[in-house]
Amino acid sequence: MRLEKDKGLLWILLLLGFLFFFSCSVVKTTYKVTKYTIKTTYKVTNGVGKAIYKIGKFTFVVVMAPLSWPLTHGEIESIDDLSPKDAIRQDRVKRSPYVVKGKRYVPMSLKKASSYRQKGIASWYGYETFRQKGGHMTANGEAFDPKGLNAAHKYLPLPTYVKVTNLENNRMIIVRVNDRGPFVKGRIIDLSAGAAKRLGFYKKGTTKVLVETIQIES
């Protein structure tokens, strides 16, 4: 009788151990999607001025650029009434007004950005960076990576994560908005070449998309 009780206890312990191991594995390998929220799997920081974020299957490498690098959009005249480099140096770019070719743009509030959802035309930018030596800087001071999952938006706070769905083929990705643009009439978002390839419109140049902000939960 005692042997049977011991066997029963052993099976219970094994079952509890299996459930604990399985629950730990789920936390590390999955992410939860709600209407506006995506739960990060983990965040790793490597070295000075560099961070690596993973959200499900999407990886974001964030590197701060040297101030000597040119901006991806040299037509930005000022940010928060300062020169772009001074504004970046003083960390005054997240929601600061900026001027492009004499036109003043005012980014949306954090509250409005949290529920942002818009359909429109997406394009991709940064082709010139493939042919130029050295690197380029985004409007919030990050190194522009044409192969990464980055984007430019005229009004969202920097940085913001958004889900972009190509409405022509239903492909979806998550990108980090870290730059300003596009400054071409009729377009709502500019994506990096890497993001355009993932969405399947790199060769075409533009496509119709749905852009939705997401909130990151650590």
mmCIF file of C-alpha atoms in Angstrom:
data_model
loop_
_atom_site.group_PDB
_atom_site.id
_atom_site.type_symbol
_atom_site.label_atom_id
_atom_site.label_comp_id
_atom_site.label_asym_id
_atom_site.label_seq_id
_atom_site.Cartn_x
_atom_site.Cartn_y
_atom_site.Cartn_z
ATOM 1 C CA MET A 1 0.000 0.000 0.000
ATOM 2 C CA ARG A 2 2.817 2.396 0.944
ATOM 3 C CA LEU A 3 4.544 1.623 -2.369
ATOM 4 C CA GLU A 4 1.408 2.573 -4.303
ATOM 5 C CA LYS A 5 1.137 5.850 -2.344
ATOM 6 C CA ASP A 6 4.789 6.615 -3.094
ATOM 7 C CA LYS A 7 4.213 5.960 -6.795
ATOM 8 C CA GLY A 8 1.167 8.231 -6.760
ATOM 9 C CA LEU A 9 3.134 11.022 -5.080
ATOM 10 C CA LEU A 10 5.949 10.595 -7.593
ATOM 11 C CA TRP A 11 3.533 10.977 -10.519
ATOM 12 C CA ILE A 12 2.061 14.132 -8.987
ATOM 13 C CA LEU A 13 5.531 15.641 -8.544
ATOM 14 C CA LEU A 14 6.476 14.770 -12.123
ATOM 15 C CA LEU A 15 3.248 16.331 -13.417
ATOM 16 C CA LEU A 16 3.825 19.541 -11.434
ATOM 17 C CA GLY A 17 7.409 19.703 -12.694
ATOM 18 C CA PHE A 18 6.258 19.290 -16.285
ATOM 19 C CA LEU A 19 3.631 22.034 -15.922
ATOM 20 C CA PHE A 20 6.190 24.399 -14.378
ATOM 21 C CA PHE A 21 8.703 23.746 -17.156
ATOM 22 C CA PHE A 22 6.039 24.199 -19.840
ATOM 23 C CA SER A 23 4.822 27.487 -18.356
ATOM 24 C CA CYS A 24 8.386 28.836 -18.261
ATOM 25 C CA SER A 25 8.934 27.830 -21.875
ATOM 26 C CA VAL A 26 5.789 29.663 -23.006
ATOM 27 C CA VAL A 27 6.965 32.925 -21.460
ATOM 28 C CA LYS A 28 10.219 32.739 -23.403
ATOM 29 C CA THR A 29 8.893 31.728 -26.797
ATOM 30 C CA THR A 30 5.542 33.432 -27.302
ATOM 31 C CA TYR A 31 4.066 36.909 -27.242
ATOM 32 C CA LYS A 32 0.538 38.105 -26.584
ATOM 33 C CA VAL A 33 -1.295 40.332 -29.046
ATOM 34 C CA THR A 34 -4.293 42.423 -28.029
ATOM 35 C CA LYS A 35 -5.889 45.300 -29.903
ATOM 36 C CA TYR A 36 -3.137 47.783 -29.114
ATOM 37 C CA THR A 37 -0.683 45.800 -26.989
ATOM 38 C CA ILE A 38 2.116 43.372 -27.688
ATOM 39 C CA LYS A 39 3.946 41.751 -24.803
ATOM 40 C CA THR A 40 7.687 41.583 -25.352
ATOM 41 C CA THR A 41 9.417 38.259 -24.931
ATOM 42 C CA TYR A 42 12.614 39.806 -23.613
ATOM 43 C CA LYS A 43 14.927 42.786 -23.818
ATOM 44 C CA VAL A 44 18.713 42.530 -23.985
ATOM 45 C CA THR A 45 21.191 45.380 -23.766
ATOM 46 C CA ASN A 46 24.639 44.905 -25.281
ATOM 47 C CA GLY A 47 27.390 47.467 -24.959
ATOM 48 C CA VAL A 48 27.268 51.237 -24.705
ATOM 49 C CA GLY A 49 24.726 52.953 -26.941
ATOM 50 C CA LYS A 50 23.311 49.695 -28.330
ATOM 51 C CA ALA A 51 20.205 47.723 -27.417
ATOM 52 C CA ILE A 52 18.534 44.666 -28.917
ATOM 53 C CA TYR A 53 14.783 44.215 -28.527
ATOM 54 C CA LYS A 54 12.816 41.123 -29.522
ATOM 55 C CA ILE A 55 9.054 41.113 -29.958
ATOM 56 C CA GLY A 56 8.018 37.645 -31.034
ATOM 57 C CA LYS A 57 9.795 36.941 -34.314
ATOM 58 C CA PHE A 58 10.776 40.585 -34.871
ATOM 59 C CA THR A 59 14.207 41.861 -33.798
ATOM 60 C CA PHE A 60 15.138 45.524 -33.394
ATOM 61 C CA VAL A 61 18.763 46.626 -33.073
ATOM 62 C CA VAL A 62 18.929 50.177 -31.736
ATOM 63 C CA VAL A 63 22.251 51.996 -32.046
ATOM 64 C CA MET A 64 22.810 55.661 -31.283
ATOM 65 C CA ALA A 65 24.527 57.402 -34.198
ATOM 66 C CA PRO A 66 27.527 59.747 -33.954
ATOM 67 C CA LEU A 67 26.382 63.368 -34.200
ATOM 68 C CA SER A 68 28.740 63.815 -37.140
ATOM 69 C CA TRP A 69 26.533 61.623 -39.339
ATOM 70 C CA PRO A 70 24.098 63.370 -41.694
ATOM 71 C CA LEU A 71 20.344 63.073 -41.190
ATOM 72 C CA THR A 72 18.379 60.770 -43.465
ATOM 73 C CA HIS A 73 16.143 63.784 -44.120
ATOM 74 C CA GLY A 74 18.460 66.736 -44.566
ATOM 75 C CA GLU A 75 15.451 68.933 -45.326
ATOM 76 C CA ILE A 76 14.534 69.061 -41.621
ATOM 77 C CA GLU A 77 15.409 72.653 -40.763
ATOM 78 C CA SER A 78 14.751 72.710 -37.033
ATOM 79 C CA ILE A 79 13.349 70.647 -34.160
ATOM 80 C CA ASP A 80 11.817 72.429 -31.168
ATOM 81 C CA ASP A 81 13.253 75.705 -32.509
ATOM 82 C CA LEU A 82 16.770 74.266 -32.345
ATOM 83 C CA SER A 83 19.040 72.915 -35.026
ATOM 84 C CA PRO A 84 18.294 69.192 -35.504
ATOM 85 C CA LYS A 85 21.640 68.131 -34.012
ATOM 86 C CA ASP A 86 21.200 70.372 -30.952
ATOM 87 C CA ALA A 87 17.691 69.020 -30.390
ATOM 88 C CA ILE A 88 18.980 65.448 -30.631
ATOM 89 C CA ARG A 89 21.864 66.234 -28.280
ATOM 90 C CA GLN A 90 19.425 67.671 -25.719
ATOM 91 C CA ASP A 91 16.924 64.814 -26.166
ATOM 92 C CA ARG A 92 14.150 67.158 -27.306
ATOM 93 C CA VAL A 93 12.774 65.238 -30.269
ATOM 94 C CA LYS A 94 10.109 62.774 -29.020
ATOM 95 C CA ARG A 95 7.056 65.014 -29.549
ATOM 96 C CA SER A 96 8.717 68.300 -30.457
ATOM 97 C CA PRO A 97 7.427 70.415 -33.371
ATOM 98 C CA TYR A 98 9.770 70.550 -36.347
ATOM 99 C CA VAL A 99 10.081 72.479 -39.597
ATOM 100 C CA VAL A 100 10.595 71.098 -43.108
ATOM 101 C CA LYS A 101 10.876 73.488 -46.049
ATOM 102 C CA GLY A 102 9.184 76.232 -44.069
ATOM 103 C CA LYS A 103 6.243 74.061 -42.944
ATOM 104 C CA ARG A 104 5.776 73.402 -39.236
ATOM 105 C CA TYR A 105 4.723 69.890 -38.159
ATOM 106 C CA VAL A 106 3.312 69.226 -34.681
ATOM 107 C CA PRO A 107 3.452 65.573 -33.512
ATOM 108 C CA MET A 108 0.377 64.083 -31.829
ATOM 109 C CA SER A 109 0.020 63.610 -28.078
ATOM 110 C CA LEU A 110 0.868 60.305 -26.426
ATOM 111 C CA LYS A 111 -2.829 59.745 -25.678
ATOM 112 C CA LYS A 112 -3.834 60.247 -29.299
ATOM 113 C CA ALA A 113 -0.912 58.157 -30.535
ATOM 114 C CA SER A 114 -1.930 55.228 -28.318
ATOM 115 C CA SER A 115 -5.097 54.692 -30.384
ATOM 116 C CA TYR A 116 -3.715 55.717 -33.785
ATOM 117 C CA ARG A 117 -5.054 53.627 -36.660
ATOM 118 C CA GLN A 118 -4.943 54.711 -40.302
ATOM 119 C CA LYS A 119 -5.148 53.291 -43.800
ATOM 120 C CA GLY A 120 -3.098 54.856 -46.562
ATOM 121 C CA ILE A 121 -0.133 54.564 -48.890
ATOM 122 C CA ALA A 122 3.254 53.367 -47.656
ATOM 123 C CA SER A 123 6.541 53.820 -49.467
ATOM 124 C CA TRP A 124 10.103 52.911 -48.586
ATOM 125 C CA TYR A 125 13.139 55.161 -48.329
ATOM 126 C CA GLY A 126 16.876 55.123 -47.830
ATOM 127 C CA TYR A 127 18.048 53.879 -51.238
ATOM 128 C CA GLU A 128 20.718 56.573 -51.315
ATOM 129 C CA THR A 129 22.239 55.214 -48.089
ATOM 130 C CA PHE A 130 23.229 52.014 -49.908
ATOM 131 C CA ARG A 131 25.458 54.028 -52.243
ATOM 132 C CA GLN A 132 26.962 56.506 -49.777
ATOM 133 C CA LYS A 133 29.905 55.906 -47.474
ATOM 134 C CA GLY A 134 29.367 56.139 -43.745
ATOM 135 C CA GLY A 135 26.121 56.074 -41.841
ATOM 136 C CA HIS A 136 23.022 58.226 -41.535
ATOM 137 C CA MET A 137 21.098 59.454 -38.510
ATOM 138 C CA THR A 138 17.350 59.332 -37.960
ATOM 139 C CA ALA A 139 15.446 62.292 -36.521
ATOM 140 C CA ASN A 140 15.755 60.917 -32.977
ATOM 141 C CA GLY A 141 19.493 60.270 -33.198
ATOM 142 C CA GLU A 142 19.530 56.554 -33.994
ATOM 143 C CA ALA A 143 21.684 54.975 -36.683
ATOM 144 C CA PHE A 144 19.540 54.367 -39.770
ATOM 145 C CA ASP A 145 19.555 50.716 -40.801
ATOM 146 C CA PRO A 146 18.117 50.249 -44.316
ATOM 147 C CA LYS A 147 17.971 46.494 -43.717
ATOM 148 C CA GLY A 148 16.225 46.783 -40.352
ATOM 149 C CA LEU A 149 12.585 47.117 -39.323
ATOM 150 C CA ASN A 150 12.402 50.897 -39.109
ATOM 151 C CA ALA A 151 9.944 53.542 -40.268
ATOM 152 C CA ALA A 152 9.363 57.272 -40.578
ATOM 153 C CA HIS A 153 6.138 59.064 -39.671
ATOM 154 C CA LYS A 154 5.300 62.755 -39.654
ATOM 155 C CA TYR A 155 3.254 62.857 -36.451
ATOM 156 C CA LEU A 156 3.853 59.843 -34.187
ATOM 157 C CA PRO A 157 6.115 60.325 -31.122
ATOM 158 C CA LEU A 158 9.668 59.016 -31.506
ATOM 159 C CA PRO A 159 10.111 56.167 -30.956
ATOM 160 C CA THR A 160 6.797 54.349 -31.398
ATOM 161 C CA TYR A 161 6.152 50.728 -32.372
ATOM 162 C CA VAL A 162 3.479 50.138 -35.001
ATOM 163 C CA LYS A 163 1.937 47.134 -36.687
ATOM 164 C CA VAL A 164 1.879 47.552 -40.470
ATOM 165 C CA THR A 165 -0.344 45.324 -42.603
ATOM 166 C CA ASN A 166 0.006 45.243 -46.379
ATOM 167 C CA LEU A 167 -3.636 45.273 -47.493
ATOM 168 C CA GLU A 168 -2.709 43.886 -50.906
ATOM 169 C CA ASN A 169 -1.288 40.594 -49.611
ATOM 170 C CA ASN A 170 -2.173 40.596 -45.867
ATOM 171 C CA ARG A 171 1.469 40.398 -44.754
ATOM 172 C CA MET A 172 2.095 41.961 -41.350
ATOM 173 C CA ILE A 173 5.192 43.219 -39.532
ATOM 174 C CA ILE A 174 6.045 45.347 -36.512
ATOM 175 C CA VAL A 175 8.377 48.308 -37.071
ATOM 176 C CA ARG A 176 10.016 50.927 -34.873
ATOM 177 C CA VAL A 177 9.144 54.497 -35.900
ATOM 178 C CA ASN A 178 12.349 56.445 -35.268
ATOM 179 C CA ASP A 179 12.380 59.021 -38.066
ATOM 180 C CA ARG A 180 10.323 61.788 -39.679
ATOM 181 C CA GLY A 181 8.659 61.608 -43.077
ATOM 182 C CA PRO A 182 7.442 60.910 -45.677
ATOM 183 C CA PHE A 183 7.224 64.452 -47.001
ATOM 184 C CA VAL A 184 5.538 63.372 -50.226
ATOM 185 C CA LYS A 185 1.837 64.204 -50.500
ATOM 186 C CA GLY A 186 -0.528 61.258 -50.143
ATOM 187 C CA ARG A 187 1.776 58.936 -48.167
ATOM 188 C CA ILE A 188 1.339 58.138 -44.485
ATOM 189 C CA ILE A 189 4.474 56.128 -43.640
ATOM 190 C CA ASP A 190 7.966 55.518 -45.008
ATOM 191 C CA LEU A 191 9.501 52.109 -44.336
ATOM 192 C CA SER A 192 13.077 50.896 -44.529
ATOM 193 C CA ALA A 193 14.038 48.694 -47.460
ATOM 194 C CA GLY A 194 14.175 45.706 -45.117
ATOM 195 C CA ALA A 195 10.623 46.320 -43.939
ATOM 196 C CA ALA A 196 9.388 46.816 -47.511
ATOM 197 C CA LYS A 197 10.866 43.450 -48.475
ATOM 198 C CA ARG A 198 9.166 41.725 -45.546
ATOM 199 C CA LEU A 199 5.848 43.260 -46.620
ATOM 200 C CA GLY A 200 6.379 42.282 -50.254
ATOM 201 C CA PHE A 201 6.344 45.679 -51.996
ATOM 202 C CA TYR A 202 10.058 46.475 -52.327
ATOM 203 C CA LYS A 203 10.084 46.257 -56.133
ATOM 204 C CA LYS A 204 6.736 47.989 -56.526
ATOM 205 C CA GLY A 205 7.781 50.946 -54.360
ATOM 206 C CA THR A 206 4.427 51.708 -52.718
ATOM 207 C CA THR A 207 1.447 49.803 -51.373
ATOM 208 C CA LYS A 208 -1.768 50.326 -49.419
ATOM 209 C CA VAL A 209 -1.362 49.581 -45.723
ATOM 210 C CA LEU A 210 -3.058 49.679 -42.354
ATOM 211 C CA VAL A 211 -0.908 51.244 -39.615
ATOM 212 C CA GLU A 212 -1.775 50.678 -35.935
ATOM 213 C CA THR A 213 0.218 51.699 -32.883
ATOM 214 C CA ILE A 214 0.997 49.071 -30.273
ATOM 215 C CA GLN A 215 2.006 49.460 -26.647
ATOM 216 C CA ILE A 216 4.967 47.488 -25.365
ATOM 217 C CA GLU A 217 4.646 45.706 -22.027
ATOM 218 C CA SER A 218 7.924 44.734 -20.400
#
